[in-house]
Coordinates of C-alpha atoms in Angstrom, one line a residue:
M1 CA 0.0 0.0 0.0
V2 CA 1.4 3.4 -1.0
F3 CA -0.1 6.6 0.4
K4 CA -0.4 9.7 -1.8
H5 CA -1.0 13.2 -0.5
S6 CA -1.1 16.7 -1.9
R7 CA -0.5 20.1 -0.6
L8 CA -3.6 22.3 -0.7
S9 CA -3.2 24.9 -3.5
C10 CA -4.3 28.5 -3.3
G11 CA -4.0 30.4 -6.5
S12 CA -0.7 29.6 -8.1
S13 CA 0.9 28.5 -4.8
S14 CA 1.4 24.9 -4.0
V15 CA 1.1 25.6 -0.2
V16 CA -1.4 27.5 1.7
E17 CA 0.8 30.0 3.4
Y18 CA -0.6 32.9 5.4
N19 CA 1.5 35.7 6.8
L20 CA 0.0 36.1 10.2
A21 CA 2.0 39.1 11.3
K22 CA 4.7 41.3 9.9
V23 CA 6.1 41.7 13.4
R24 CA 8.9 39.3 13.9
A25 CA 9.7 37.9 17.3
E26 CA 13.1 38.6 18.8
G27 CA 13.0 35.9 21.4
S28 CA 10.3 34.6 23.6
I29 CA 7.0 36.6 23.7
P30 CA 4.9 35.9 26.7
F31 CA 1.3 35.5 25.6
S32 CA 0.1 38.1 28.1
R33 CA 2.1 40.7 26.2
S34 CA 1.2 39.5 22.7
L35 CA -2.5 40.0 22.5
L36 CA -2.1 41.9 19.2
L37 CA -0.2 39.1 17.6
L38 CA -2.8 36.6 18.8
R39 CA -5.6 38.6 17.3
I40 CA -3.8 38.9 14.0
A41 CA -3.1 35.2 14.1
R42 CA -6.8 34.4 14.8
D43 CA -8.0 36.5 11.9
A44 CA -5.5 35.0 9.5
V45 CA -6.4 31.4 10.5
K46 CA -10.1 32.3 9.9
R47 CA -9.2 33.4 6.4
A48 CA -7.3 30.2 5.9
V49 CA -10.1 28.0 7.1
S50 CA -12.4 29.6 4.6
S51 CA -10.2 28.3 1.8
I52 CA -10.0 24.7 3.0
P53 CA -12.6 22.2 1.6
C54 CA -15.1 20.8 4.0
D55 CA -14.6 17.4 5.6
V56 CA -11.0 16.7 4.4
A57 CA -8.3 15.1 6.5
G58 CA -4.8 16.3 6.6
V59 CA -1.8 17.6 8.4
Y60 CA -0.9 21.2 9.2
K61 CA 2.5 22.8 10.1
M62 CA 2.7 26.0 12.1
L63 CA 5.8 27.9 11.2
G64 CA 7.6 30.7 13.1
A65 CA 10.3 33.2 12.3
N66 CA 12.8 32.0 9.6
G67 CA 10.5 29.1 8.7
L68 CA 11.1 27.3 12.0
V69 CA 8.5 24.5 12.5
L70 CA 6.7 25.1 15.8
Y71 CA 4.0 22.5 15.7
V72 CA 2.8 19.6 13.5
G73 CA -0.8 18.3 13.9
K74 CA -3.3 16.2 12.0
A75 CA -7.0 16.3 11.8
K76 CA -9.9 14.2 10.5
D77 CA -11.6 17.5 9.6
L78 CA -9.0 20.3 9.0
Q79 CA -11.6 23.1 9.0
K80 CA -12.9 22.1 12.4
R81 CA -9.5 21.6 13.9
L82 CA -8.0 24.9 12.8
R83 CA -11.1 26.8 14.0
S84 CA -10.0 25.8 17.6
Y85 CA -6.9 28.0 17.2
Y86 CA -8.8 31.2 17.3
N87 CA -10.9 30.4 20.4
F88 CA -8.5 31.8 23.0
N89 CA -10.7 30.8 25.9
Q90 CA -10.2 27.1 25.2
M91 CA -6.4 27.3 24.9
S92 CA -3.8 26.4 27.5
D93 CA -1.1 28.9 28.3
R94 CA 1.3 26.7 26.3
I95 CA -0.8 26.8 23.2
L96 CA -1.3 30.5 23.5
A97 CA 2.4 31.0 23.6
M98 CA 2.8 28.9 20.5
V99 CA 0.2 30.8 18.6
G100 CA 1.9 34.1 19.5
H101 CA 4.9 33.0 17.5
I102 CA 3.2 31.7 14.3
T103 CA 4.1 33.5 11.0
E104 CA 3.0 30.9 8.4
L105 CA 0.6 28.0 8.1
D106 CA 1.3 25.0 5.8
V107 CA -1.6 22.6 5.2
I108 CA -1.3 19.2 3.5
V109 CA -4.5 17.5 2.5
T110 CA -4.4 13.6 2.7
Q111 CA -6.7 11.0 1.2
S112 CA -7.6 9.5 4.6
E113 CA -7.2 9.9 8.3
A114 CA -4.8 7.0 8.4
E115 CA -2.6 8.7 5.9
A116 CA -2.7 11.9 8.0
L117 CA -1.8 9.9 11.2
L118 CA 1.2 8.4 9.4
L119 CA 2.4 11.6 7.8
E120 CA 2.1 13.5 11.2
A121 CA 4.3 10.9 12.9
Q122 CA 6.9 11.0 10.1
L123 CA 7.0 14.8 10.1
I124 CA 7.3 15.0 13.9
K125 CA 10.2 12.5 13.9
T126 CA 11.9 14.3 11.1
L127 CA 11.3 18.0 12.1
K128 CA 11.2 17.7 15.9
P129 CA 8.9 20.7 16.4
K130 CA 9.4 22.7 19.5
Y131 CA 5.8 22.5 20.7
N132 CA 5.2 18.8 19.9
I133 CA 5.5 16.3 22.7
I134 CA 7.5 13.6 21.1
M135 CA 7.1 10.5 23.2
R136 CA 10.1 8.2 22.9
D137 CA 12.0 5.6 24.9
D138 CA 15.1 7.5 25.8
K139 CA 16.6 4.4 27.1
F140 CA 16.7 0.8 25.8
Y141 CA 14.7 -1.5 27.9
P142 CA 16.5 -4.7 28.8
Y143 CA 16.4 -8.0 27.0
I144 CA 17.5 -11.5 28.0
L145 CA 20.2 -12.5 25.6
L146 CA 21.2 -16.1 24.7
S147 CA 24.4 -15.4 22.8
K148 CA 25.4 -17.0 19.6
H149 CA 28.3 -19.0 20.9
K150 CA 29.3 -22.6 20.9
Y151 CA 28.4 -22.4 24.6
P152 CA 25.8 -19.6 24.8
R153 CA 26.0 -17.2 27.7
I154 CA 22.8 -15.8 29.3
V155 CA 22.9 -12.1 30.2
K156 CA 20.9 -8.9 30.5
Y157 CA 21.3 -6.9 27.3
R158 CA 20.4 -3.3 26.5
G159 CA 20.6 -2.0 22.9
R160 CA 19.4 -2.7 19.5
K161 CA 18.9 -6.3 18.3
E162 CA 21.6 -7.0 15.8
V163 CA 22.1 -9.8 13.4
G164 CA 24.6 -12.4 14.8
L165 CA 24.1 -11.3 18.4
G166 CA 22.1 -14.3 19.4
K167 CA 18.5 -14.7 20.6
C168 CA 17.0 -11.7 22.4
Y169 CA 13.9 -12.2 24.6
G170 CA 12.0 -9.1 25.5
P171 CA 12.1 -6.2 25.9
F172 CA 11.3 -6.5 29.6
I173 CA 10.0 -3.3 31.3
S174 CA 11.4 -4.3 34.7
S175 CA 15.1 -4.8 35.2
L176 CA 14.4 -6.6 38.4
V177 CA 12.3 -9.2 36.6
V178 CA 15.2 -9.7 34.2
K179 CA 17.6 -10.2 37.0
L180 CA 15.4 -12.7 38.8
V181 CA 14.6 -14.7 35.7
I182 CA 18.2 -15.0 34.7
S183 CA 19.1 -16.1 38.2
A184 CA 16.4 -18.7 38.2
L185 CA 17.4 -20.0 34.7
R186 CA 21.0 -20.3 35.7
R187 CA 20.0 -22.3 38.8
A188 CA 17.8 -24.5 36.6
F189 CA 20.1 -25.1 33.6
Q190 CA 23.6 -24.1 34.7
L191 CA 24.2 -21.6 31.9
R192 CA 27.3 -19.4 31.9
S193 CA 27.1 -15.6 32.2
C194 CA 30.8 -14.8 32.2
S195 CA 32.5 -12.7 29.5
D196 CA 34.3 -14.3 26.6
N197 CA 37.7 -13.2 28.0
F198 CA 37.0 -14.7 31.4
F199 CA 35.6 -17.9 29.8
A200 CA 38.7 -18.3 27.6
S201 CA 41.2 -17.8 30.5
R202 CA 39.8 -20.5 32.7
D203 CA 41.8 -23.7 33.5
R204 CA 39.6 -24.7 36.4
P205 CA 35.9 -24.0 37.3
C206 CA 35.1 -20.8 39.1
I207 CA 32.9 -20.3 42.2
E208 CA 29.7 -20.3 40.0
Y209 CA 30.3 -24.0 39.3
E210 CA 30.7 -24.8 43.0
M211 CA 27.4 -22.9 43.6
R212 CA 25.7 -24.9 40.9
N213 CA 24.9 -21.8 38.8
C214 CA 27.1 -22.9 35.9
S215 CA 28.1 -26.3 34.4
A216 CA 31.6 -25.1 33.7
P217 CA 31.7 -25.5 29.9
C218 CA 35.0 -23.5 30.1
T219 CA 36.8 -26.6 31.5
R220 CA 34.6 -29.1 29.5
K221 CA 32.8 -30.3 32.6
I222 CA 29.8 -30.7 30.2
S223 CA 29.6 -31.8 26.6
E224 CA 28.6 -29.4 23.9
E225 CA 25.6 -31.5 23.1
D226 CA 24.3 -31.5 26.7
Y227 CA 25.0 -27.8 27.1
A228 CA 23.0 -27.1 23.9
K229 CA 20.1 -29.1 25.4
S230 CA 20.2 -26.9 28.6
A231 CA 20.2 -23.8 26.4
H232 CA 17.2 -25.1 24.5
M233 CA 15.3 -25.7 27.7
A234 CA 15.9 -22.1 28.7
H235 CA 14.7 -21.0 25.3
K236 CA 11.5 -22.9 25.9
V237 CA 10.9 -21.1 29.1
L238 CA 11.5 -17.7 27.5
T239 CA 9.1 -18.4 24.7
G240 CA 6.2 -19.3 26.9
K241 CA 6.5 -23.1 26.8
S242 CA 7.0 -23.6 30.5
K243 CA 4.1 -25.9 31.0
E244 CA 5.3 -28.2 28.2
L245 CA 8.8 -28.2 29.7
Q246 CA 7.5 -28.8 33.2
R247 CA 5.8 -32.0 32.1
E248 CA 9.0 -33.2 30.4
L249 CA 11.1 -32.4 33.5
F250 CA 8.6 -34.1 35.8
D251 CA 8.5 -37.2 33.6
S252 CA 12.3 -37.4 33.6
M253 CA 12.5 -36.9 37.4
R254 CA 10.0 -39.7 38.0
K255 CA 11.8 -42.0 35.5
F256 CA 15.2 -41.5 37.3
S257 CA 13.5 -42.0 40.7
D258 CA 12.0 -45.3 39.5
D259 CA 15.4 -46.4 38.3
L260 CA 16.8 -45.5 41.8
D261 CA 19.1 -42.8 40.2
Y262 CA 18.3 -40.3 42.9
E263 CA 21.1 -38.0 42.1
S264 CA 19.8 -37.4 38.6
A265 CA 16.3 -37.1 39.9
M266 CA 17.4 -34.4 42.3
V267 CA 18.8 -32.4 39.3
Y268 CA 15.4 -32.4 37.6
R269 CA 13.6 -31.6 40.9
D270 CA 15.8 -28.6 41.3
R271 CA 15.0 -27.5 37.8
L272 CA 11.3 -27.8 38.5
Q273 CA 11.7 -25.6 41.6
A274 CA 13.6 -23.0 39.6
L275 CA 10.8 -22.9 37.0
K276 CA 8.3 -22.3 39.7
S277 CA 10.4 -19.3 41.0
I278 CA 10.4 -17.9 37.4
Q279 CA 6.6 -18.0 37.4
E280 CA 6.6 -16.1 40.7
C281 CA 8.7 -13.4 39.1
V282 CA 6.1 -12.5 36.5
S283 CA 3.0 -10.5 37.5
F284 CA 0.4 -12.5 35.6
Q285 CA 0.0 -15.8 33.9
T286 CA -2.2 -16.1 30.8
E287 CA -3.4 -18.8 28.5
M288 CA -2.5 -16.7 25.4
S289 CA 0.3 -18.2 23.4
C290 CA 0.8 -15.1 21.2
D291 CA 2.8 -12.0 21.9
A292 CA 0.4 -9.1 22.9
D293 CA 0.3 -5.7 24.5
F294 CA -2.6 -4.1 26.4
V295 CA -2.7 -0.3 26.1
S296 CA -5.1 1.9 28.0
I297 CA -5.3 5.7 28.2
Y298 CA -6.5 8.0 30.9
G299 CA -6.4 11.8 30.9
R300 CA -6.9 14.6 33.3
H301 CA -6.3 18.4 33.0
G302 CA -4.7 18.1 29.6
T303 CA -2.2 15.4 30.8
Y304 CA -2.6 11.8 29.5
C305 CA -1.1 8.5 30.8
L306 CA -0.9 5.4 28.6
Q307 CA -0.3 2.2 30.5
V308 CA 1.2 -0.7 28.6
I309 CA 1.1 -4.3 29.9
S310 CA 3.3 -6.6 27.8
F311 CA 3.1 -10.3 27.3
R312 CA 5.5 -12.4 25.3
G313 CA 4.7 -16.1 24.9
G314 CA 2.2 -16.0 27.8
I315 CA 4.8 -14.4 30.2
S316 CA 4.2 -11.0 31.6
Y317 CA 7.1 -8.7 30.7
G318 CA 5.8 -6.0 33.1
S319 CA 4.0 -2.7 32.7
Q320 CA 5.1 0.8 31.9
P321 CA 3.4 4.2 32.0
Y322 CA 3.9 6.8 29.3
F323 CA 2.9 10.4 29.8
V324 CA 1.8 13.2 27.4
D325 CA 1.5 16.7 28.7
D326 CA -0.1 18.2 25.7
G327 CA -3.6 19.6 25.7
N328 CA -3.6 20.1 21.9
Y329 CA -5.3 16.8 21.0
E330 CA -8.9 16.5 20.2
S331 CA -9.5 13.2 21.8
E332 CA -7.9 10.3 23.7
S333 CA -8.0 8.4 20.4
D334 CA -5.7 11.0 18.8
V335 CA -3.2 10.6 21.7
L336 CA -3.3 6.8 21.3
G337 CA -2.7 7.1 17.6
M338 CA 0.3 9.4 18.1
F339 CA 1.7 7.0 20.8
M340 CA 1.3 3.9 18.5
L341 CA 3.2 5.5 15.7
Q342 CA 5.9 7.4 17.6
V343 CA 6.8 5.1 20.4
Y344 CA 6.2 1.6 19.0
S345 CA 9.4 0.8 17.1
D346 CA 8.9 -3.0 17.6
P347 CA 5.2 -3.7 18.6
P348 CA 4.0 -7.3 19.0
G349 CA 1.7 -9.0 16.6
K350 CA -1.4 -8.0 18.6
V351 CA -2.2 -4.8 20.5
Y352 CA -5.4 -4.5 22.5
V353 CA -6.6 -0.9 23.1
D354 CA -9.7 0.7 24.7
C355 CA -10.9 2.8 21.8
V356 CA -13.6 2.5 19.2
S357 CA -13.1 -0.2 16.6
D358 CA -13.2 2.3 13.7
Y359 CA -10.1 4.1 15.0
C360 CA -8.4 0.7 15.4
E361 CA -8.6 0.3 11.7
I362 CA -7.1 3.7 11.1
I363 CA -4.1 2.8 13.4
N364 CA -3.8 -0.6 11.7
T365 CA -3.5 0.9 8.3
A366 CA -0.9 3.5 9.4
L367 CA 1.2 1.0 11.3
E368 CA 1.2 -1.5 8.4
E369 CA 2.5 1.2 6.1
L370 CA 5.1 2.4 8.6
L371 CA 6.4 -1.0 9.7
T372 CA 5.8 -2.9 6.5
R373 CA 4.4 -5.8 8.5
K374 CA 1.1 -6.9 10.0
V375 CA 0.2 -5.6 13.4
D376 CA -3.4 -6.2 14.7
V377 CA -4.7 -3.3 16.8
L378 CA -7.9 -4.7 18.4
T379 CA -10.6 -4.0 20.9
A380 CA -10.9 -6.5 23.8
K381 CA -13.7 -9.0 23.6
S382 CA -12.9 -12.1 25.7
H383 CA -13.0 -12.1 29.5
E384 CA -9.3 -12.4 29.7
E385 CA -8.6 -9.6 27.3
L386 CA -11.1 -7.3 29.1
K387 CA -9.4 -8.2 32.4
F388 CA -6.0 -7.1 31.3
L389 CA -7.3 -3.9 29.7
R390 CA -9.0 -3.1 33.1
L391 CA -5.7 -3.7 34.8
A392 CA -4.0 -1.3 32.3
R393 CA -6.7 1.3 32.9
N394 CA -6.4 1.1 36.6
G395 CA -2.6 1.4 36.3
A396 CA -2.9 4.4 34.0
M397 CA -5.3 6.1 36.5
E398 CA -3.0 5.4 39.5
A399 CA 0.2 6.5 37.6
L400 CA -1.4 9.7 36.4
N401 CA -2.8 10.7 39.7
R402 CA 0.6 10.0 41.3
R403 CA 2.3 12.1 38.7
L404 CA -0.1 15.0 39.1
R405 CA 0.5 14.9 42.9
D406 CA 4.2 15.0 42.4
K407 CA 4.1 17.9 39.9
A408 CA 4.8 21.4 41.1
L409 CA 1.5 23.2 41.0
P410 CA 1.5 26.4 38.9
A411 CA 0.6 28.4 42.0
E412 CA 3.8 27.2 43.8
L413 CA 6.0 28.1 40.8
E414 CA 4.3 31.5 40.6
E415 CA 4.9 32.0 44.3
L416 CA 8.5 31.0 43.9
A417 CA 8.9 33.5 41.0
E418 CA 7.4 36.3 43.2
F419 CA 9.4 35.4 46.3
F420 CA 12.8 35.4 44.4
G421 CA 11.9 38.2 42.0
L422 CA 11.8 36.2 38.8
Q423 CA 9.9 37.7 35.8
N424 CA 8.1 34.4 35.0
P425 CA 7.4 31.1 36.8
P426 CA 10.5 28.9 36.2
E427 CA 10.2 26.0 33.8
R428 CA 13.5 24.4 34.8
I429 CA 15.0 24.5 38.3
E430 CA 18.4 23.1 39.0
V431 CA 19.4 22.1 42.6
Y432 CA 23.1 21.5 43.6
D433 CA 24.7 19.8 46.6
N434 CA 28.0 18.2 47.5
S435 CA 28.8 15.2 49.6
H436 CA 32.1 13.9 51.1
I437 CA 33.8 12.8 54.3
S438 CA 36.8 15.0 55.2
G439 CA 37.4 15.5 51.5
T440 CA 37.4 11.8 50.6
H441 CA 35.3 10.5 47.7
P442 CA 33.8 13.9 47.0
F443 CA 30.8 14.2 44.6
G444 CA 28.7 17.1 43.5
V445 CA 25.3 16.5 42.0
M446 CA 22.6 18.4 40.0
V447 CA 18.9 17.6 40.4
V448 CA 16.4 19.0 37.9
C449 CA 12.8 19.8 38.5
G450 CA 9.9 21.9 37.0
K451 CA 6.2 21.9 36.4
D452 CA 6.4 18.1 35.7
G453 CA 8.0 17.4 39.1
L454 CA 11.5 15.8 39.4
L455 CA 13.1 15.1 36.1
R456 CA 15.4 12.2 37.0
K457 CA 16.6 11.6 33.5
E458 CA 18.2 15.1 33.7
Y459 CA 20.2 14.4 36.9
R460 CA 24.0 14.7 36.7
K461 CA 26.9 13.6 39.0
F462 CA 30.2 15.4 39.1
K463 CA 33.2 13.5 40.6
I464 CA 35.3 16.3 42.1
Q465 CA 38.7 16.5 40.3
T466 CA 40.5 19.6 41.5
V467 CA 39.7 19.9 45.2
L468 CA 41.5 17.6 47.6
N469 CA 41.2 19.4 51.0
G470 CA 37.5 19.1 51.6
D471 CA 36.8 22.8 50.7
D472 CA 33.1 22.8 50.1
Y473 CA 33.0 26.2 48.5
S474 CA 35.7 25.3 45.9
M475 CA 33.9 22.0 45.2
M476 CA 30.7 23.9 44.5
H477 CA 32.6 26.3 42.2
E478 CA 34.0 23.3 40.3
V479 CA 30.6 21.7 39.9
L480 CA 29.0 24.9 38.6
F481 CA 31.9 25.6 36.3
R482 CA 31.7 22.2 34.7
R483 CA 28.0 22.4 34.4
F484 CA 27.9 25.8 32.8
R485 CA 31.0 25.7 30.6
E486 CA 30.5 26.8 27.0
E487 CA 30.5 23.3 25.5
S488 CA 27.6 22.1 27.7
S489 CA 24.6 21.0 25.6
L490 CA 22.1 21.2 28.5
A491 CA 19.4 23.8 28.5
L492 CA 20.0 26.7 30.9
P493 CA 17.9 26.8 34.0
D494 CA 15.5 29.5 34.9
F495 CA 16.5 29.3 38.6
V496 CA 19.3 27.6 40.6
L497 CA 19.1 26.5 44.2
I498 CA 22.3 25.6 46.1
D499 CA 22.2 23.6 49.3
G500 CA 24.6 25.8 51.2
G501 CA 25.0 29.0 53.2
R502 CA 26.4 32.5 52.7
G503 CA 29.9 31.3 51.9
H504 CA 28.6 29.6 48.7
I505 CA 27.4 32.9 47.3
S506 CA 30.8 34.0 46.0
S507 CA 31.5 30.6 44.4
A508 CA 28.2 30.8 42.5
I509 CA 28.5 34.4 41.4
Q510 CA 31.9 33.7 39.8
V511 CA 30.1 31.2 37.4
L512 CA 26.5 32.4 37.2
G513 CA 27.0 36.1 37.4
D514 CA 27.9 36.6 33.7
L515 CA 25.1 34.3 32.6
G516 CA 22.4 36.2 34.4
I517 CA 20.9 33.1 36.0
P518 CA 19.0 33.9 39.2
F519 CA 20.0 31.7 42.2
A520 CA 19.8 31.4 45.9
C521 CA 21.5 29.4 48.6
M522 CA 19.3 27.5 51.1
A523 CA 20.8 26.9 54.5
K524 CA 19.5 25.2 57.6
G525 CA 19.2 27.2 60.8
S526 CA 21.7 27.3 63.6
N527 CA 20.2 24.1 65.1
R528 CA 20.0 22.5 61.6
N529 CA 16.3 21.7 62.1
A530 CA 13.6 21.7 59.5
G531 CA 11.6 24.8 59.7
E532 CA 14.5 27.1 60.4
E533 CA 15.8 27.4 56.8
V534 CA 17.0 30.7 55.4
F535 CA 17.8 31.8 51.9
Y536 CA 20.9 33.8 51.0
L537 CA 20.6 35.9 47.8
P538 CA 23.4 37.3 45.5
D539 CA 22.8 40.8 46.8
G540 CA 23.7 39.8 50.3
R541 CA 20.1 39.7 51.7
K542 CA 18.9 36.9 54.0
I543 CA 15.2 36.1 53.7
C544 CA 12.9 33.5 55.2
L545 CA 9.7 31.7 54.3
D546 CA 6.8 30.6 56.4
P547 CA 8.0 27.2 57.5
N548 CA 4.5 25.7 56.9
S549 CA 3.8 27.3 53.5
K550 CA 3.4 25.2 50.4
L551 CA 6.4 26.9 48.8
M552 CA 8.6 26.1 51.8
L553 CA 7.5 22.5 51.6
Y554 CA 8.3 22.4 47.9
M555 CA 11.8 24.0 48.5
R556 CA 12.5 21.4 51.2
K557 CA 11.4 18.6 48.9
I558 CA 13.8 19.5 46.1
R559 CA 16.6 20.3 48.5
D560 CA 16.2 16.9 50.2
E561 CA 16.2 15.2 46.8
A562 CA 19.6 16.8 45.9
H563 CA 20.9 15.8 49.3
R564 CA 19.8 12.2 48.9
F565 CA 21.3 12.0 45.4
A566 CA 24.6 13.4 46.6
I567 CA 24.9 11.0 49.6
T568 CA 24.0 8.1 47.3
S569 CA 26.7 9.0 44.8
H570 CA 29.3 9.5 47.6
R571 CA 28.5 6.2 49.3
S572 CA 28.6 4.3 46.0
S573 CA 32.1 5.6 45.2
R574 CA 33.3 5.0 48.8
D575 CA 32.0 1.4 48.9
K576 CA 33.5 0.6 45.5
T577 CA 36.9 1.8 46.7
L578 CA 36.7 0.0 50.0
S579 CA 35.7 -3.3 48.3
S580 CA 38.6 -3.0 46.0
A581 CA 41.1 -2.4 48.8
I582 CA 39.8 -4.8 51.4
L583 CA 41.8 -7.8 50.0
C584 CA 45.1 -6.0 49.9
A585 CA 44.6 -5.0 53.6
I586 CA 44.8 -8.7 54.6
P587 CA 48.3 -9.8 55.7
G588 CA 49.8 -12.0 53.1
V589 CA 47.6 -10.8 50.2
G590 CA 49.3 -8.4 47.8
G591 CA 48.4 -7.2 44.4
A592 CA 49.2 -10.5 42.6
R593 CA 47.2 -12.7 45.0
R594 CA 44.3 -10.2 45.0
G595 CA 44.3 -10.4 41.2
A596 CA 44.4 -14.2 41.3
L597 CA 41.4 -14.3 43.8
I598 CA 39.3 -12.0 41.7
T599 CA 40.2 -13.9 38.5
Y600 CA 39.2 -17.2 40.1
F601 CA 36.0 -16.1 41.7
G602 CA 35.0 -13.4 39.3
S603 CA 34.5 -10.6 41.7
I604 CA 35.0 -9.4 45.3
D605 CA 31.5 -10.6 46.2
G606 CA 32.5 -14.1 44.8
V607 CA 35.5 -14.1 47.2
K608 CA 33.3 -13.1 50.1
R609 CA 30.9 -16.0 49.4
A610 CA 33.6 -18.6 49.1
R611 CA 34.6 -21.1 51.8
A612 CA 38.2 -21.6 53.0
D613 CA 38.6 -24.9 51.1
E614 CA 37.4 -23.2 47.9
I615 CA 39.8 -20.2 48.4
S616 CA 42.7 -22.6 49.0
K617 CA 42.3 -23.9 45.4
V618 CA 43.5 -20.6 44.0
P619 CA 47.1 -20.8 42.9
G620 CA 49.4 -19.3 45.5
I621 CA 46.8 -19.4 48.4
S622 CA 47.5 -21.9 51.2
M623 CA 44.9 -23.3 53.5
K624 CA 46.2 -21.2 56.3
L625 CA 46.0 -18.0 54.2
A626 CA 42.6 -19.0 53.0
Q627 CA 41.3 -19.3 56.5
R628 CA 42.8 -15.9 57.4
I629 CA 41.0 -14.4 54.3
C630 CA 37.7 -15.9 55.4
T631 CA 38.1 -14.7 59.0
Y632 CA 39.0 -11.2 57.9
L633 CA 36.2 -10.9 55.4
K634 CA 33.7 -12.3 57.9
Q635 CA 34.7 -10.2 60.8
G636 CA 35.9 -7.1 59.0
T637 CA 39.2 -7.0 61.1
Q638 CA 42.7 -8.3 60.5
S639 CA 43.5 -11.6 62.0

């Protein structure tokens, strides 16, 4: 199927272009000061609507100064959709701000709504308009990978599925589920998870073999044929054939038991128990043998949440909420269509949605053209399908309500702007804090928040590089300098909050002064109790807030989040260093023996789990030294 579309012609022009204002913006124009531009835009859009045929579907592009694409939208009825842009009372502040920047309107008429949906998605992905909410996975969700080796390894994998990589199962939405499933599969089938270098360097089994998590193919403790059988059984589990495999394992266990081969029977018993633990890892069990997703949408106050519950081979791969903060959609079906075409890079064969069946056909047509393969977008009919859609609906409602609770209310941001003398409510707030103990393992952090609450994907950690004496002021100067240096690609904040006192002001002014970014330092009172906080401003003033006000509660919340993130970063660095040094602190264990221990057991944790008789098998480690190592690691003191 090939779609064809045409741009609407007006006279000799191939594009409907309307000059909405001869005034050109020189930066951001707050809508409250752009009423004239808005009225000019409304009148011009009215004239444009009069030239568009009735009841035609299509896509429209709103252009700003220098032809910059501000927004791309689609409509089943272009006339009706564009009329909404000159009804200011129905617009959000965000849409009003966009309309105030419009200089041209480009309309493309399509033959169907499905074509308009597909074209909209393609234009948004290509042009990346400023005012479109482009929903995307900004991280790769994890897969379980059975590598394409002679002896396949089973590991968690993030990234694109590539030819020759091996068999990927997923994506899973929960990393914890991946970890638990891999652990259970290794207990059941003794599959290796080590790197190729570690595998190739072995001349004796590692601790994983002793713990019965691996069959030690590195030292040929298992034949290639038997290992392949184990890998195939893991493949059956990951493709939803657990019940079939359970019957096979149970029959084998009973056969060995009848033959009085109890050792072999115990192996199959353990495998059955491991399969049971895998079933406990997943949220639901279903009789469906196909791959399917259940997608439900729920919206409030111009914000939408789409909850996706994923099944692959009858196994639940978890659920994930997606959010859209864009009140520029006519219906929930439009949001759903946008989601399906912009987010789904690899949808399953069936997707069940809670929208009208007619719109399912529109999405089906667009997806088939986009992906060049069949994807069935369906409405739920059976009891089981309806049950999972209800679960997705409930999940969407809960996730959206939680998100709305966590968001900073406009009133709080307006109060913040008034309290600190900002021209407009801040859209991006950055909070900074340091953490160290007497100058050791120092870390600085940046936490980002705004009207959508805490933006965790924007967080940054800074390992202090130039300050060695525990000077907190110099550390903060380094963090701010590295954050705001010229090559930084991050957007500038509207307001900066520093967890610190009067002494941090000069450090911040040296970096932020020339940038003109407003900031304040938030310090605890003399007793360091909540409720006694004060704010130090660049002009030297010290101001206070009502300790029980909503703004004060909000400021504490974002300050505490920065403090938590800083402490977590510091502890992680400290624990990593201590774990690395702990072996060398044991009398008789130097660098060479430390390396031998880690090579043999795979990690520090592997050494800690090992018994003395296992440690004594490491070349160069006597039984006496092995006992000393165990005692030291167990008690945390030198023997």
